[in-house]
Amino acid sequence: MASAAEHLMAGDLVAFPTETVYGLGADATDSQAVARIYQVKGRPSDHPLIVHIASMDRIGDWAREIPEYAIKLGRDFWPGPMTLVLKRSELAKDFITGKQDTVGVRVPDHVIALGLLEAFEKAGGKGIAAPSANRFGHVSPTSATAVVEELGAYLTQRDVVLDGGACEVGVESTIIDCTTDIPRILRPGAISDDMVSQSTGLDIFRTYRFAITDSAGCYLIDKADEIRVSGSLENHYAPLAMVLLCETPAAGQGFIAHENIQTPPGVIRLASPRDDEEFARVLYSALRQADAQGLSEVVVVQPIGVGIAVAIRDRLARAANGR
Ligand code: TXA
Ligand code: MG
C-alpha cells in the first residue's frame, strides 16, 4: 500500500479494486497524472471524475455547502457503492470536474481501496481520482486480469495494478446529485432509490428508468422522472459482441439469464446467476467472456423488479444501445 501510494504521489497511475468495479487511480490534485487517466482510457476530457477519499471526514476538502441530507447518506452508506455530487471546493479543479461547479466524491468499501487511500493520505495525498479502469465506452473491469487486458497496452512500467480478486458488487456506484433540495439519482447502483428516500426522508428524483410495482410489490414496467438528454441511450458499458435484449437465443449466440431459465440447444451459456446480486456480480465478466470467445451476439434475459435489478437493466440498455 505504501509503495503504491508513493507511485501515486510521483504522478503514476494505480489501478485498484473497489467493491463495485476496478478504478484507474491518480492523485486528484495532479493535473498531469489526471491527464494520463484520460489518455489511457481514451476518454473525452470534459467527462468528470469521481474523487475517492478514505473517510467521510475528508469530504470538506473537496466539497462545500454540503446539505444535511447528503451527510445522512454518507453516514448511512459510506464506505459503500455510492457517489455524491456536491458543490466543489477550491481543491476540485476543472481537470477533475470537467469544468462543472460540482464534484463527485466516494468512500469505497474495499480493504485494498481503503488501505491505499489511507496510505496515500499518510503520504500527504488528498484524494484519488478514479474512473472505471476500462477504455472509454467498454465494459468496466471486475478483476485485475480484466484491467490488464483493457489497459495493459496503455500503461507504463511505473504504473501499478493492485489485484484484489473479483469485485463483490459488480456494477458501478449509485450516483446522487446533492446540489438541489431533493436528491437526484443520476446513475442507479446497489444503493437503491428506496434506500436513498428512506435515509433522507425526502422525495427523490430519478433520471433513469426505474421499476414501477403494484401494491403487492409485483413488477409492472420501467419508467423515469426525467430522461437525461445526453447519454440516456449512448452506447456504453458495451462489449464488442452485440447485446440483444428481449429475444430468444439461437444456436451460436451467447446467453446470460437467471439459473432457472434453460439453455436452448447450441446456445453458449455464459452465466447462470441464482439471484439479482449474483447477476450484477457476474454480468461484466460474462460479457467479457463473450468477446474472448469471439461471439458476435449475446442474448440477455433481464432481471425484473427493484433494487440492484434496476441498475442491471440500466447498464444492459446502454450496452444494447437501444436494441
Ligand atoms: O463505482 C464507481 O463509481 C467506479 C469506481 C471505480 O469507484 N467509478 C466509476 O467512474 O464508475 P466512471 O468515471 O467510470 O463513472 C463516473 C460517472 C461518469 O459518468 C461521470 O460523468 C459521473 O460519474 N460524474 C462524475 N462526477 C460528476 C459530477 N460532478 N456531476 C455529474 N456526474 C459526474
Ligand atoms: Mg466508467
Tab-separated table of N, CA and C and ligand atoms in Angstrom, residues 21-22 41 43 131-141 172 187 236-237, ligand 2:
chain	number	residue	atom	x	y	z
A	21	VAL	N	-16.397	-1.843	-9.101
A	21	VAL	CA	-15.560	-2.251	-10.232
A	21	VAL	C	-14.143	-1.751	-9.945
A	22	TYR	N	-13.170	-2.124	-10.781
A	22	TYR	CA	-11.807	-1.616	-10.606
A	22	TYR	C	-11.728	-0.171	-11.098
A	41	LYS	N	-7.533	5.901	-20.891
A	41	LYS	CA	-8.904	5.453	-21.133
A	41	LYS	C	-9.406	5.795	-22.535
A	43	ARG	N	-10.713	8.741	-23.099
A	43	ARG	CA	-11.994	9.332	-22.698
A	43	ARG	C	-11.985	10.839	-22.952
A	131	PRO	N	-11.778	6.819	-12.470
A	131	PRO	CA	-12.891	6.279	-13.250
A	131	PRO	C	-12.756	4.765	-13.295
A	132	SER	N	-13.765	4.091	-13.832
A	132	SER	CA	-13.628	2.658	-14.038
A	132	SER	C	-12.441	2.408	-14.983
A	133	ALA	N	-11.714	1.306	-14.737
A	133	ALA	CA	-10.428	1.081	-15.414
A	133	ALA	C	-10.592	0.372	-16.758
A	134	ASN	N	-11.459	0.939	-17.604
A	134	ASN	CA	-11.687	0.370	-18.928
A	134	ASN	C	-11.479	1.441	-19.983
A	135	ARG	N	-11.288	1.043	-21.251
A	135	ARG	CA	-11.286	2.001	-22.346
A	135	ARG	C	-12.674	2.612	-22.450
A	136	PHE	N	-12.741	3.846	-22.912
A	136	PHE	CA	-13.993	4.598	-22.949
A	136	PHE	C	-15.095	3.820	-23.688
A	137	GLY	N	-16.257	3.695	-23.039
A	137	GLY	CA	-17.410	3.040	-23.666
A	137	GLY	C	-17.468	1.540	-23.457
A	138	HIS	N	-16.346	0.940	-23.036
A	138	HIS	CA	-16.322	-0.514	-22.862
A	138	HIS	C	-16.925	-0.942	-21.519
A	139	VAL	N	-16.930	-2.259	-21.324
A	139	VAL	CA	-17.400	-2.867	-20.089
A	139	VAL	C	-16.400	-2.572	-18.964
A	140	SER	N	-16.873	-2.205	-17.779
A	140	SER	CA	-15.977	-1.959	-16.644
A	140	SER	C	-15.333	-3.274	-16.196
A	141	PRO	N	-14.075	-3.225	-15.731
A	141	PRO	CA	-13.413	-4.446	-15.282
A	141	PRO	C	-13.790	-4.796	-13.845
A	172	GLU	N	-21.273	-0.336	-11.232
A	172	GLU	CA	-20.738	0.916	-10.714
A	172	GLU	C	-21.659	1.524	-9.651
A	187	ARG	N	-27.316	7.858	-11.619
A	187	ARG	CA	-26.983	6.516	-12.106
A	187	ARG	C	-27.405	5.520	-11.044
A	236	HIS	N	-22.623	2.372	-24.194
A	236	HIS	CA	-21.717	2.437	-23.076
A	236	HIS	C	-21.750	1.081	-22.382
A	237	TYR	N	-20.778	0.801	-21.553
A	237	TYR	CA	-20.763	-0.477	-20.834
A	237	TYR	C	-20.895	-1.636	-21.822
B	2	MG	MG	-16.956	4.075	-16.404
